[in-house]
């Protein structure tokens, strides 16, 4: 996969991921802005309302008809939390022009134009969003926020993060708060939209078998021309946890306890984070890991047992589904695995298996278009351009002493338990 970058304007970057591997093209636009209590709900609502209609495509039916005309192209959008930033994401996937009948015009250019229309030319009535659409999307958002507790494992992770990052941006829920919805109207949401579009970081991704001429298509797009250059307002640095929360126990109607342990990694720099990946894989990131083997398989204390490294925040989160009566035993055994890592009680075989596991995942990055886009967006946000080959090389060079150094920086921040 050939990765080409071009600054269209200051704060607006085009990323071309050129590969003949796929029969489809994906066009994606990411709007990155600070994650803030005052705007998090409005921004999430903006993502939802933009898909309802544009200046020329007044409703979802007309948007769907346009997508059908593009040989059944598909549209999707959503909101993510990337470190201390909120990212609004919009995608159109369409068949690669090479697979169209020769007499037919290509669909990549109109796909770009359609996505830009959705994101940058929304349907506006009386200096605001269409009231009907807004009220419907507010109700949808209310239900979505209320439903966050439906998936208990995900809810427990969110609550652990919320406790660790209390009063900090990363502690906010990416869809915001129900309380904020009452004060949002068609006009103040449109004002927030204009501010967002003028100030946010804009990344445009085009993945597929791409002709270099596509750069001109993007640069000459009317919506792109109308965008101002900007010093984008977003968080380049991610805040650290400064307070340990200890033990947090919450009660709910659950049949199975959900245990989440948040660890502070305290890595020194971006390069050390590759070593943390290996550490995490040995600790709980694979089926060969200490937590999986000792907590789930041998002690039979957990139905689910794993750990995940959040690179942007430099935290590891251990997740277990356990019998409520086994809480203390599970916590003690997990602490024991963390101590074992600090004492260097892992083998060269453990190290090599972890590296192979990570490299196997990295090798799949260019096998799926959306995964490739996510990878290169991550590189963009970390401001460290690393190719897949370089990434693999960095993992291959890691030795036991480096992992041991990481292990001895790890500290438990928060133990969160959701029980009945």
Coordinates of N, CA, C and O in Angstrom, one line a residue, residues 244 262-266 342 407-414:
X244 N -4.8 8.5 41.7 CA -5.2 7.1 41.8 C -6.6 7.0 42.4 O -6.8 7.6 43.5
X262 N -7.6 -0.6 35.7 CA -6.9 0.3 34.9 C -5.5 0.5 35.4 O -5.3 0.8 36.6
X263 N -4.5 0.3 34.5 CA -3.1 0.5 34.9 C -2.5 1.7 34.2 O -2.8 2.0 33.1
X264 N -1.7 2.4 35.0 CA -0.9 3.5 34.5 C 0.4 2.9 34.0 O 1.1 2.2 34.7
X265 N 0.8 3.3 32.7 CA 2.0 2.7 32.1 C 3.3 3.6 32.4 O 4.3 3.1 32.7
X266 N 3.1 4.9 32.3 CA 4.2 5.8 32.6 C 5.4 5.7 31.6 O 6.5 5.7 32.0
X342 N 6.9 -7.9 36.7 CA 7.9 -7.0 37.4 C 9.2 -7.8 37.8 O 10.3 -7.3 37.7
X407 N 7.7 -3.2 32.6 CA 6.9 -3.9 33.7 C 7.1 -3.2 35.0 O 6.1 -3.1 35.8
X408 N 8.2 -2.7 35.3 CA 8.5 -2.0 36.6 C 8.0 -0.6 36.6 O 8.2 0.1 37.7
X409 N 7.4 -0.1 35.6 CA 6.8 1.2 35.6 C 5.3 1.1 35.8 O 4.6 2.1 36.1
X410 N 4.8 -0.1 35.6 CA 3.3 -0.3 35.7 C 2.8 -0.1 37.1 O 3.3 -0.7 38.0
X411 N 1.7 0.6 37.2 CA 1.0 0.8 38.5 C -0.5 0.7 38.3 O -1.0 1.2 37.4
X412 N -1.1 0.0 39.3 CA -2.6 0.0 39.3 C -3.1 1.3 39.7 O -2.7 1.9 40.7
X413 N -4.1 1.8 38.9 CA -4.7 3.1 39.2 C -6.1 2.9 39.8 O -6.4 3.4 40.9
X414 N -6.9 2.1 39.1 CA -8.3 1.9 39.5 C -8.7 0.5 39.3 O -8.5 -0.2 38.3

